[in-house]
Short mmCIF file of C-alpha atoms in Angstrom, two decimals:
data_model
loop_
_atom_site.label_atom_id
_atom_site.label_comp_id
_atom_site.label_asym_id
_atom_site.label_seq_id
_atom_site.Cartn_x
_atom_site.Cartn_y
_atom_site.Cartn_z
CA UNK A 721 0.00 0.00 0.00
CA UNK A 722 1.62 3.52 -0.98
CA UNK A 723 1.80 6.25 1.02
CA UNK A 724 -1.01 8.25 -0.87
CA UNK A 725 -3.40 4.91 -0.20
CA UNK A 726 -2.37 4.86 3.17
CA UNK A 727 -3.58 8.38 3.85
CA UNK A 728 -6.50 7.82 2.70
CA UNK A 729 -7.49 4.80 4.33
CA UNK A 730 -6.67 6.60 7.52
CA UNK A 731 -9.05 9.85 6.59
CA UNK A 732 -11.57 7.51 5.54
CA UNK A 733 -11.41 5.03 8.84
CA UNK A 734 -11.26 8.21 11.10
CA UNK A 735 -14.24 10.04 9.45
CA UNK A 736 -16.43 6.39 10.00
CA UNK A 737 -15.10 6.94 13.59
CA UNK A 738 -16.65 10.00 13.66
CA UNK A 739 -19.92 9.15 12.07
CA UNK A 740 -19.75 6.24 14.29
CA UNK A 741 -20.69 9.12 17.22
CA UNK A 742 -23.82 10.44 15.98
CA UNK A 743 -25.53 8.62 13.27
CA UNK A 744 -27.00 6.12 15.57
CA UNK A 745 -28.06 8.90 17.72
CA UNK A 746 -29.67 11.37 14.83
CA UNK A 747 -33.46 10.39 15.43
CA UNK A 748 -33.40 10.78 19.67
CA UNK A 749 -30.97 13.73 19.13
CA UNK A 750 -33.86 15.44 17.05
CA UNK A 751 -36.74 14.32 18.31
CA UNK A 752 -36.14 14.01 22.41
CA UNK A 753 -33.11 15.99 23.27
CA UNK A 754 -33.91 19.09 20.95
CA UNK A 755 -37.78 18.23 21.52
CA UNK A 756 -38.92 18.89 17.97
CA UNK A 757 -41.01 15.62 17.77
CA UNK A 758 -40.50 12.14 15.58
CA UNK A 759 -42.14 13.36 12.60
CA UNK A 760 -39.48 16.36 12.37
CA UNK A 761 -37.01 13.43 13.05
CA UNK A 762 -38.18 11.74 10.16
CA UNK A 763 -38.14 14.74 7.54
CA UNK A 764 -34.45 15.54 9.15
CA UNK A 765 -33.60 11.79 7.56
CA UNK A 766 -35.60 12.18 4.87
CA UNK A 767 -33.47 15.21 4.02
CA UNK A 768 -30.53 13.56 4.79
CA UNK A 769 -31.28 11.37 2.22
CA UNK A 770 -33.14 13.80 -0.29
CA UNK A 771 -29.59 16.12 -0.32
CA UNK A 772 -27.31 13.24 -1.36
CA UNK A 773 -29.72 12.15 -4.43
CA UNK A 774 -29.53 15.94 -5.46
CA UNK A 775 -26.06 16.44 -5.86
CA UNK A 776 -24.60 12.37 -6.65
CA UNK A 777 -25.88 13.61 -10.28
CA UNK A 778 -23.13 16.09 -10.41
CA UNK A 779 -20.37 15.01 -8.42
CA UNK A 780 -18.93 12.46 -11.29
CA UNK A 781 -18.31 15.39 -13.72
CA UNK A 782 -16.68 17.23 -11.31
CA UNK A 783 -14.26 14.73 -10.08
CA UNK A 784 -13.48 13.69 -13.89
CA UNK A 785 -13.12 17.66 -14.49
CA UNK A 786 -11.66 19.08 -11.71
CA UNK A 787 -10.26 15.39 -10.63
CA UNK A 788 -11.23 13.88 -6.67
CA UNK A 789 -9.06 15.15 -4.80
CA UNK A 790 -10.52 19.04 -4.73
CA UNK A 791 -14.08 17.24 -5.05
CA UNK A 792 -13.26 14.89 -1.81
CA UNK A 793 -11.49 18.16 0.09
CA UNK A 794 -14.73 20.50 -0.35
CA UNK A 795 -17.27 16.92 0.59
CA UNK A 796 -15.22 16.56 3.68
CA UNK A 797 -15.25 20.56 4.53
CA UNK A 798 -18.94 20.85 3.55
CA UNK A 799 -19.61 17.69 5.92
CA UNK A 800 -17.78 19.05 8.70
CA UNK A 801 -20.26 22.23 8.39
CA UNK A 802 -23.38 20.43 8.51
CA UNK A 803 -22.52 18.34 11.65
CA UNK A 804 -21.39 21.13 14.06
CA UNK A 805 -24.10 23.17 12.76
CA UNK A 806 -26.58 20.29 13.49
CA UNK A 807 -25.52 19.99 17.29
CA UNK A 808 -25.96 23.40 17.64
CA UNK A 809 -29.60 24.41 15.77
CA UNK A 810 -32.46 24.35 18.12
CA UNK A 811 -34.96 25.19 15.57
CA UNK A 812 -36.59 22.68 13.15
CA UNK A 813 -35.71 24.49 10.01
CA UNK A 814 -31.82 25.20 11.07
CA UNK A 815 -31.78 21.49 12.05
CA UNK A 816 -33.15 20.54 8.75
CA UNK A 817 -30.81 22.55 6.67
CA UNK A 818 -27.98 21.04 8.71
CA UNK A 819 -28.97 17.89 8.09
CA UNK A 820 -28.89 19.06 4.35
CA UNK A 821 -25.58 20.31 4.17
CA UNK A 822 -24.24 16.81 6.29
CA UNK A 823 -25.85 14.42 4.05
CA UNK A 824 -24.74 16.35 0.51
CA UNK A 825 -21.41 16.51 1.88
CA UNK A 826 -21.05 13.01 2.97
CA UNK A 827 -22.60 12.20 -0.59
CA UNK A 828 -20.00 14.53 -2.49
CA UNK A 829 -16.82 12.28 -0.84
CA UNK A 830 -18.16 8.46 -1.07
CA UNK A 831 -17.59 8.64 -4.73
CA UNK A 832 -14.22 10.82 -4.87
CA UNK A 833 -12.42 8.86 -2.32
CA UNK A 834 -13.24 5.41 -4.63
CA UNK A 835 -11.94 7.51 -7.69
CA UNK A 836 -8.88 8.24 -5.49
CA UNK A 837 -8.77 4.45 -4.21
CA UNK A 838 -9.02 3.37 -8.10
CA UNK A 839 -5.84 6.15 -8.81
CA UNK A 840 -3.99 4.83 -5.90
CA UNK A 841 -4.08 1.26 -6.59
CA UNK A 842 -3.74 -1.54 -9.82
CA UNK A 843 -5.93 -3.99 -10.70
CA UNK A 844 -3.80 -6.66 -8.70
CA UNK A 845 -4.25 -4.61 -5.20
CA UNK A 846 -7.87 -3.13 -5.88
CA UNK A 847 -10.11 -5.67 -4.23
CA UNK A 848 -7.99 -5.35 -1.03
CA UNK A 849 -7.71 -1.95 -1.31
CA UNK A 850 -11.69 -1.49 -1.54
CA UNK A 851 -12.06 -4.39 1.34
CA UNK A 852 -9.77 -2.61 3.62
CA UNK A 853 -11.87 0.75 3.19
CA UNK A 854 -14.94 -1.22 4.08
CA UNK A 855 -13.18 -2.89 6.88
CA UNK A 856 -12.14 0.04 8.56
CA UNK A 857 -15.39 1.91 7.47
CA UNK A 858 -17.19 -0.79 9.74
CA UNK A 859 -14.77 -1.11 12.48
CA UNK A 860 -15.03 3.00 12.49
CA UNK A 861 -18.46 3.27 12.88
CA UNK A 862 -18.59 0.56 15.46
CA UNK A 863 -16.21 1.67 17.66
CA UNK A 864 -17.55 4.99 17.40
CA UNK A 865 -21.18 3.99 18.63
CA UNK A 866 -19.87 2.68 21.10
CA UNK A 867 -18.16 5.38 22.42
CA UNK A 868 -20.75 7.63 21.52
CA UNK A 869 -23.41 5.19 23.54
CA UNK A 870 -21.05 5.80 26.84
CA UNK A 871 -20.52 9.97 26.20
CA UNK A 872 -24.09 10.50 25.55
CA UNK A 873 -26.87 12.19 27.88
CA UNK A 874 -30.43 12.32 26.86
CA UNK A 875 -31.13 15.07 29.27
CA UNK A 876 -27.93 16.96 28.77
CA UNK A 877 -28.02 18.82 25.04
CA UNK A 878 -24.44 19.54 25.51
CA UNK A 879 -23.19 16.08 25.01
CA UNK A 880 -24.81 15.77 22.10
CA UNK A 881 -23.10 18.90 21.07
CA UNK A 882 -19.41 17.44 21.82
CA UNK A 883 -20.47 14.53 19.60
CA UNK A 884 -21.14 16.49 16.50
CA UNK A 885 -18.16 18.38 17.33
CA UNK A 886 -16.43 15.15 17.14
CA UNK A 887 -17.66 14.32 13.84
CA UNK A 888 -16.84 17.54 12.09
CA UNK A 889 -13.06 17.16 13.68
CA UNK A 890 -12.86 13.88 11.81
CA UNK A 891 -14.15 15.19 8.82
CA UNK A 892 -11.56 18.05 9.04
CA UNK A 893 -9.28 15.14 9.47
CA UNK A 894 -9.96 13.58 6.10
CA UNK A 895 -9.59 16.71 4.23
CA UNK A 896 -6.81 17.46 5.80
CA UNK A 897 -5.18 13.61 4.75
CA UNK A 898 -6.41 13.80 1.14
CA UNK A 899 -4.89 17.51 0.55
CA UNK A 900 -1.71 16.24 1.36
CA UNK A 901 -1.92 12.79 -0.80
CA UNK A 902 0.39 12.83 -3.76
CA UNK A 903 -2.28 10.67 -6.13
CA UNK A 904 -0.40 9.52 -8.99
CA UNK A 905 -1.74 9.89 -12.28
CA UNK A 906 -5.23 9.01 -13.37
CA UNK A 907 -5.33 4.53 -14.45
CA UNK A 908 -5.65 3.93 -17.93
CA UNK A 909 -8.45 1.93 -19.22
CA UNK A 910 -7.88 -0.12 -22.62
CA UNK A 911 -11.40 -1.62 -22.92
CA UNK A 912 -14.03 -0.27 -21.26
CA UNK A 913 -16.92 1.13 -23.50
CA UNK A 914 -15.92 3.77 -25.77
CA UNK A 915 -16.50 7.42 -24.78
CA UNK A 916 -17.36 10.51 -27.19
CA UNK A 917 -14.81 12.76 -27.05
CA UNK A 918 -13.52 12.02 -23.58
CA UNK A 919 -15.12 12.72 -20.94
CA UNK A 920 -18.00 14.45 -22.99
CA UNK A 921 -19.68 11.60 -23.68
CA UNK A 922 -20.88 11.94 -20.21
CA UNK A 923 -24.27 9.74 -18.98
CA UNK A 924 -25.27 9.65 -22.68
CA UNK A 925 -22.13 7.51 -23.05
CA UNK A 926 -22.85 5.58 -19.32
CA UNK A 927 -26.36 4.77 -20.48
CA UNK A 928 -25.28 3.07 -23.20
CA UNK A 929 -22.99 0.75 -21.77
CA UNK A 930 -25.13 -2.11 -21.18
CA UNK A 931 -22.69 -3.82 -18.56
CA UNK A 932 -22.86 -0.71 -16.77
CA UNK A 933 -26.63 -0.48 -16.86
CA UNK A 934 -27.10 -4.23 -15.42
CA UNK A 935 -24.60 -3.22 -12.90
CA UNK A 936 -26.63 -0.56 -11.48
CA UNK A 937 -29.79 -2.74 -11.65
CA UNK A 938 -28.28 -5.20 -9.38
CA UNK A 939 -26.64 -2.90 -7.38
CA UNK A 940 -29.93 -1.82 -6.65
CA UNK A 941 -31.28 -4.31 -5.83
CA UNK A 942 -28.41 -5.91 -3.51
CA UNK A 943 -28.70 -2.17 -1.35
CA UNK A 944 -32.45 -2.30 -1.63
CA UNK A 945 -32.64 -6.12 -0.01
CA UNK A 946 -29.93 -5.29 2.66
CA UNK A 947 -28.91 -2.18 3.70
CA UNK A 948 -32.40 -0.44 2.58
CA UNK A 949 -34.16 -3.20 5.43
CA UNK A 950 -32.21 -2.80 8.25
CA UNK A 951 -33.50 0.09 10.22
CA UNK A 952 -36.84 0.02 9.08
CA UNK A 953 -38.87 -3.40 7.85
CA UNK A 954 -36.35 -5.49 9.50
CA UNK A 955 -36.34 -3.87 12.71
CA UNK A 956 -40.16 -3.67 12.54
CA UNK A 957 -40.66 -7.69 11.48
CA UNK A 958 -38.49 -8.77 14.36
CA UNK A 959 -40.08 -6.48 17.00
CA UNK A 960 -43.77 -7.00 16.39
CA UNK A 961 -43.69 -10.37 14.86
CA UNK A 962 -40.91 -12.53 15.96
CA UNK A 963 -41.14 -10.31 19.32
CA UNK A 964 -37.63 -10.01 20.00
CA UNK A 965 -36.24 -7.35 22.82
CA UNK A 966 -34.87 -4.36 21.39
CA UNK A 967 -31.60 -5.27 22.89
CA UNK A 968 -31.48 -8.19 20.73
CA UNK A 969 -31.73 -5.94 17.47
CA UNK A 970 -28.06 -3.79 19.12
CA UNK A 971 -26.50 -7.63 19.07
CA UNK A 972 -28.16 -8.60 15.64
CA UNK A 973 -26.39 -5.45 14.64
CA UNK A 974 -23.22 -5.91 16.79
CA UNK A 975 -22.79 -9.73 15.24
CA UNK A 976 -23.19 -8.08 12.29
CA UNK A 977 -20.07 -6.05 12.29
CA UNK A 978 -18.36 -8.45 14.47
CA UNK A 979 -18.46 -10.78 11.43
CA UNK A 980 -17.80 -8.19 8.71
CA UNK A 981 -14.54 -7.52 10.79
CA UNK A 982 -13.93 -11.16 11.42
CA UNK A 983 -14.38 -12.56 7.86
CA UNK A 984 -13.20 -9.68 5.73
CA UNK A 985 -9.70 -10.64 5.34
CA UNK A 986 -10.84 -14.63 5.34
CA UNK A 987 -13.30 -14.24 2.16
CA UNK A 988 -10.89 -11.76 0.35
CA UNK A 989 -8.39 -14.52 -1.01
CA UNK A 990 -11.13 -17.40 -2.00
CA UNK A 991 -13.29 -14.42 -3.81
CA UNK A 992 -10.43 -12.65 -5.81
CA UNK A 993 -9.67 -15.83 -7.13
CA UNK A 994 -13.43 -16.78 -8.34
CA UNK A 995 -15.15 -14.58 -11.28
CA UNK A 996 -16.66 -11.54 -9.42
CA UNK A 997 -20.47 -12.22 -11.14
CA UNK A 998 -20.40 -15.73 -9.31
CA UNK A 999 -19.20 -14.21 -6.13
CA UNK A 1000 -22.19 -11.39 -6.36
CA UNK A 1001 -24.79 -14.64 -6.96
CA UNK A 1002 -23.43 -16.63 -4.39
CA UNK A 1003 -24.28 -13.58 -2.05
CA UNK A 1004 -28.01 -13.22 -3.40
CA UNK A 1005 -28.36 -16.98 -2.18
CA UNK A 1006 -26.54 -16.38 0.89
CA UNK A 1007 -29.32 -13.27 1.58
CA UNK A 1008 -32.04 -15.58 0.59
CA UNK A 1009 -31.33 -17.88 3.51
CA UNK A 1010 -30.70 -15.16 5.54
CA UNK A 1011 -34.27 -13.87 4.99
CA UNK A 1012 -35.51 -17.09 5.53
CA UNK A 1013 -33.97 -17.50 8.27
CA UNK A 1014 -35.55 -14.58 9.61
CA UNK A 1015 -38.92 -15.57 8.26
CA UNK A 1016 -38.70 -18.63 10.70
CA UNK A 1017 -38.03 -16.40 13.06
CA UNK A 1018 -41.58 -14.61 12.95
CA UNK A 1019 -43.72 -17.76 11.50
CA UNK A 1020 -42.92 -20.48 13.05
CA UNK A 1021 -43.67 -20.95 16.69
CA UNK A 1022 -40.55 -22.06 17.89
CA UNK A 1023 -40.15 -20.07 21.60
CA UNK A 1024 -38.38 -17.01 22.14
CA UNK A 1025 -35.18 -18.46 22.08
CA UNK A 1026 -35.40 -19.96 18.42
CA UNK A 1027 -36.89 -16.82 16.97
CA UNK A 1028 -33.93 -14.79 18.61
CA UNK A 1029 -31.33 -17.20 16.96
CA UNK A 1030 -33.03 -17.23 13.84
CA UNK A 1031 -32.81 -12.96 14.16
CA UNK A 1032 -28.98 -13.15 14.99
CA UNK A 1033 -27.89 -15.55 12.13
CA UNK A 1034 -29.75 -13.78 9.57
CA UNK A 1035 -27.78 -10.70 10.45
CA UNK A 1036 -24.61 -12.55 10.51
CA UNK A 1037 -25.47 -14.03 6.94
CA UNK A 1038 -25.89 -10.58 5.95
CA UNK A 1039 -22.21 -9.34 7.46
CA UNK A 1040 -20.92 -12.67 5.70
CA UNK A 1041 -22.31 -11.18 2.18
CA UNK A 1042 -21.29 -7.90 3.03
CA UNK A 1043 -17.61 -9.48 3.29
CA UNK A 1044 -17.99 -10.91 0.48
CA UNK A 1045 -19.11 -7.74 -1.62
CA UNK A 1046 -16.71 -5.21 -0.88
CA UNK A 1047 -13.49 -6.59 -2.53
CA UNK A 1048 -15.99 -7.42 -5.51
CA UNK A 1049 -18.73 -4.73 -6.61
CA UNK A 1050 -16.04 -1.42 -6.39
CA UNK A 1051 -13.50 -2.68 -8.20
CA UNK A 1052 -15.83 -3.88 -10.97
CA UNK A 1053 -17.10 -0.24 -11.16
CA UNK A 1054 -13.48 0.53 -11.77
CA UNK A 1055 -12.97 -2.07 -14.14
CA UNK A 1056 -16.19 -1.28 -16.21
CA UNK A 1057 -15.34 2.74 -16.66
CA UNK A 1058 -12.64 4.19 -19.42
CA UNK A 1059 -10.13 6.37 -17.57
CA UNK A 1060 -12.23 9.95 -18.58
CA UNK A 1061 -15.29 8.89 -16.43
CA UNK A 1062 -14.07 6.88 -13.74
CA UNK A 1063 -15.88 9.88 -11.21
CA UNK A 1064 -18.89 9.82 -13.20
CA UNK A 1065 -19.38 5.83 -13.34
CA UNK A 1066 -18.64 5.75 -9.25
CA UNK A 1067 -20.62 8.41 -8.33
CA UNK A 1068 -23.29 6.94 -10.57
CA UNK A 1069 -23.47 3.62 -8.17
CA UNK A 1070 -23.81 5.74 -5.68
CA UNK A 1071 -26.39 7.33 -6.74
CA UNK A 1072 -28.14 3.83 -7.48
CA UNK A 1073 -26.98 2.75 -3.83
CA UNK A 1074 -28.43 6.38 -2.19
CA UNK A 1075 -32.19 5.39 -4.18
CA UNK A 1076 -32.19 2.01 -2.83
CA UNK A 1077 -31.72 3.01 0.70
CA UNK A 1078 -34.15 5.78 0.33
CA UNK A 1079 -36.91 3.30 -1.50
CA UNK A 1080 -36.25 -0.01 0.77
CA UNK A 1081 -36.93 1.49 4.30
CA UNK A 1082 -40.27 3.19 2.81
CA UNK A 1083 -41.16 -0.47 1.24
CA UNK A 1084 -40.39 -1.98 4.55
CA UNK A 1085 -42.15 0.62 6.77
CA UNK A 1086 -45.30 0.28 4.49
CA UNK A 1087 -45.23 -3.49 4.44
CA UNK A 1088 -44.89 -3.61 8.03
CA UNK A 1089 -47.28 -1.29 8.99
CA UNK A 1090 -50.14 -2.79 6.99
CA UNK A 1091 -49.22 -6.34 8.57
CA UNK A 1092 -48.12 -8.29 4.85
CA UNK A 1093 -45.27 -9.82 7.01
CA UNK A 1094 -45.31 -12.92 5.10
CA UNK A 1095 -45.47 -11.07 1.89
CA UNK A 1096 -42.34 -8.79 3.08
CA UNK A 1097 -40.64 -11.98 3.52
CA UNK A 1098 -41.65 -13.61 -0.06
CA UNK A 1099 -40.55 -10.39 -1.35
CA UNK A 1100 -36.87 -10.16 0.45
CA UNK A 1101 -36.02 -13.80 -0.87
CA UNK A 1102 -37.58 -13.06 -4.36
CA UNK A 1103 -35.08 -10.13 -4.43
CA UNK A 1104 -31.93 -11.90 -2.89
CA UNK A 1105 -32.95 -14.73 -5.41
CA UNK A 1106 -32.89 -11.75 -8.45
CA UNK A 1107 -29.95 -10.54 -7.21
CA UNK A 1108 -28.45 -14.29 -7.95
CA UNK A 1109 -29.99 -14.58 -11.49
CA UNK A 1110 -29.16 -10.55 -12.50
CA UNK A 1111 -25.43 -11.24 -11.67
CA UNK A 1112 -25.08 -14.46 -13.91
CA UNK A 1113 -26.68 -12.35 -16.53
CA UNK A 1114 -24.23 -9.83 -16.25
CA UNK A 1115 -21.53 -12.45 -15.95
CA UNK A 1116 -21.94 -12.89 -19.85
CA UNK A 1117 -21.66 -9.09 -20.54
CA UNK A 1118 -18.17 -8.92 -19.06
CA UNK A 1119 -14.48 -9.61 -20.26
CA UNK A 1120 -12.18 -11.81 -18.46
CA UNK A 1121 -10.21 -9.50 -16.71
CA UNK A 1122 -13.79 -7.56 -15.97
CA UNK A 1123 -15.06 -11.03 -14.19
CA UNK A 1124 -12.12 -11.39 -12.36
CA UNK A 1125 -10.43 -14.21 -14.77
CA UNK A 1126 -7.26 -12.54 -15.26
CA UNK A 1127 -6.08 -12.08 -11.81
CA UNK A 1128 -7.39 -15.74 -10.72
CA UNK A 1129 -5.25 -17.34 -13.45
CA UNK A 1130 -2.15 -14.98 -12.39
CA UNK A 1131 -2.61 -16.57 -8.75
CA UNK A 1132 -3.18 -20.12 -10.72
CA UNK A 1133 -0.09 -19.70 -12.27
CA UNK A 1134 1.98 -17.98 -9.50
CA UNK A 1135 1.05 -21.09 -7.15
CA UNK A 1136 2.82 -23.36 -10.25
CA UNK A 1137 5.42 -20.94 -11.44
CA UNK A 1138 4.54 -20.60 -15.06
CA UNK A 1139 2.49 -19.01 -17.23
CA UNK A 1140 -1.15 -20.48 -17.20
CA UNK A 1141 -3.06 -20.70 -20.61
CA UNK A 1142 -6.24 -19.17 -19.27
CA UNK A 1143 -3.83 -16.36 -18.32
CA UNK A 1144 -2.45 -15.79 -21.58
CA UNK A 1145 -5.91 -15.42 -23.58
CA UNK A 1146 -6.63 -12.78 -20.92
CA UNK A 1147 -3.61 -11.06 -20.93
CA UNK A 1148 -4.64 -8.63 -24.23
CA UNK A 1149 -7.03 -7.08 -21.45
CA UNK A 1150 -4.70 -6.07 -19.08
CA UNK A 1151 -3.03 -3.04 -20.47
CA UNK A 1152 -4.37 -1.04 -17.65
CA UNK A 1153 -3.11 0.38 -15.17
CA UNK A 1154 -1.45 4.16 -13.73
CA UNK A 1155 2.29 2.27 -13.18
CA UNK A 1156 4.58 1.71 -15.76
CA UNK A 1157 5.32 -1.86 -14.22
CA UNK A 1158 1.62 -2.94 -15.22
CA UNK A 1159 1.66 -1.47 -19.04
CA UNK A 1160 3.52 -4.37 -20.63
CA UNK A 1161 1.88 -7.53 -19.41
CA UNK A 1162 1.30 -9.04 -22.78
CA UNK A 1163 4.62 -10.71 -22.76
CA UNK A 1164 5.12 -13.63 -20.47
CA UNK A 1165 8.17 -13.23 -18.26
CA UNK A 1166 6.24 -10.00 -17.74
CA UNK A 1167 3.15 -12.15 -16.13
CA UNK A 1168 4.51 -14.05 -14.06
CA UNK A 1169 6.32 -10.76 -12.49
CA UNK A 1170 2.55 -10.06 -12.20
CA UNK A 1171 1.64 -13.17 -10.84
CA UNK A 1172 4.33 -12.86 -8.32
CA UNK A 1173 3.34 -9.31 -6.85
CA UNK A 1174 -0.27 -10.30 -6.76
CA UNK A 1175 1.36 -13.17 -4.02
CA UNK A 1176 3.15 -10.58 -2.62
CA UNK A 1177 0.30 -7.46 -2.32
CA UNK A 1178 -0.74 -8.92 0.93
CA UNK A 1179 2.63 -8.70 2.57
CA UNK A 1180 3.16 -5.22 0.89
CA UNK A 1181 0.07 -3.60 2.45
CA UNK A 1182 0.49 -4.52 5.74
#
């Protein structure tokens, strides 16, 4: 890992920390402490949320303009704004325009710092360079509600106050570590789908990249059947239907985390070597189980015990996927975008991942609320079991080193030392890369240099 990547990792892990302090916090914070009532809570998410989908259209042009490190600086600033002035407003529209200027500048850095990871790193280190921001994203915001859960006071505003503070600090700290990053320069992309004149070609030239466009699709639905459940239908299912403690929902989340910190460095070898549209459907049956799981949980009249085991694995199965992902779905964003719109292609996804999370907690609340639990379950497991079909569809849409086929025969043929055939018909799409060491690899004492720093990225990193 260079020194640019390691600065950023740091920022990155140290803003989560800071998140960590109040995001778990936001709803009581609004509605109890500054006594402006749950439904003001909920528009104070729902802008949140609203303020990220309105400016994720625009960040990607920016970064591939103005490139991500100026982009990430100004998210970072803008972020550390909006959380100090949300611990101090006292009036619902001040605490709704902070919550504005938080969530577009939290929005503006998630896709500048994966441009920056994609600068930073080759396609041999990218999928532990994107599961080591994930990592520490989770570890971050763990540690940080904790320690957030022991400084906080429901009757005593000010504490509340310090914990915004902390945020913005570590925001401030992230800016600060990407202004001083010396990024190389930008990867270059030898077949991805052709652009029009460069970066011009813009979402005209996104749209019509059909890989691209199935990508989003199941990105979709992969945040809209996890991420989009867990503080809303979830919650509700287990609460009023499996009638499980609250307390068991904080470990279902804690064993959650515990196992995305656990497994993330256990999966990361056995998935880089597998195609990356195989890993993605193994996940979608992985989150079918786990929504069975937690169907049995709520249907079947097993005791209090069974129903709160059922709860706990299902959130473990979803940490286990969430492993799984993160050295997977980033890095084929990367892979998929020509050099000129790497910004506009992340910030893109994350625009797809923002709508799911704003769609799948208004699916689950409505589901919930009108008592379809069994339907909210059918639905969940017909999603995870889309999410298995979509990414063997996409599977065909991709190149080798797109699926993940070139670096699994490198690590084939490092393990044998020799050059493996499978290797060799993939090697044409590897000219890409920002380092001069990765722009020859069509020659074969060349690839099995390759094959023998992909062994070695592990050691390097650490």
């Amino acid at each position: 890992m260079g020194a640019a990547l390691r600065r950023i990792q740091m920022g990155n892990a140290l803003s989560a920390f800071g998140n960590g302090f109040t995001v778990p916090f936001l709803f009581i914070y609004v509605a109890r402490v500054r006594d402006l009532g749950a439904s003001t809570a909920g528009v104070v998410l729902a802008t949140f949320a609203v303020a990220a989908l309105v400016v994720l259209p625009f960040v990607g042009r920016c970064i591939d303009r103005r490139g991500p490190l100026p982009v990430a600086v100004a998210g970072a600033v803008t972020a550390a704004v909006g959380s100090l002035s949300l611990g101090l407003a006292t009036t619902e529209p001040l605490v709704i325009a902070a919550s504005g200027v938080l969530g577009a500048g939290m929005a503006v850095t998630q896709p500048a710092l994966a441009t920056m990871i994609v600068w930073c790193s080759t396609p041999a280190t990218r999928s532990r360079a994107f599961a080591v921001q994930f990592f520490l994203n989770n570890l971050g915001l763990g540690v940080g509600g904790l320690l957030g859960g022991l400084l906080v006071d429901t009757s005593d505003p000010s504490t509340f106050v310090r914990l915004f503070a902390i945020e913005a600090a570590m925001s401030l700290v992230l800016a600060a570590a990407v202004a001083t990053a010396r990024l190389p320069e930008a990867p270059r992309v030898t077949d991805a789908v052709p652009t029009e004149d460069g970066a011009g070609g813009g979402w005209r030239a996104l749209l019509g990249h059909r890989a691209m466009v199935w990508l989003c699709v199941l990105g979709f639905m992969l945040f809209f059947a996890c991420y989009g459940q867990f503080e809303s239908g979830l919650s509700a299912y287990a609460v009023e239907v499996a009638h499980v403690s609250p307390a068991t929902l904080g470990a279902g989340l804690a064993v959650n985390t515990a196992v995305i910190v656990l497994a993330q460095f256990l999966v990361l070898g056995p998935v880089t070597r597998r195609r990356r549209s195989r890993v993605i459907a193994l996940v979608g049956l992985i989150w079918a189980v786990a929504w069975a799981a937690a169907g049995l949980a709520g249907l079947v009249r097993g005791g209090l015990g069974f129903a709160t085991g059922a709860l706990i694995s299902t959130y473990a199965l979803f940490g286990l996927g969430e492993a799984m992902l993160a050295p997977t779905v980033a890095p084929l964003v990367a892979d998929l975008s020509p050099a000129s719109l790497i910004g506009q292609y992340n910030s893109a996804f994350a625009l797809v991942k923002q709508l799911a999370l704003a769609v799948g907690p208004a699916v689950g609340g409505v589901m919930a609320g009108a008592g379809l639990h069994g339907a909210y379950i059918a639905l969940l497991i017909g999603c995870s079991l889309a999410v298995a079909a979509l990414a063997l569809r996409l599977g065909g849409q991709l190149t080798a080193r797109q699926d993940g086929l070139l670096r699994a025969a490198a690590a084939g043929a490092g393990r044998r030392g020799q050059a493996d055939p499978v290797a060799r018909a993939a090697a044409p799409d590897a000219g890409y890369g920002h380092s001069r060491r990765w722009r020859n690899v069509r020659t074969e004492p060349l690839f099995g240099r390759i094959a023998a720093l992909r062994l070695t990225a592990p050691d390097a990193a650490r």
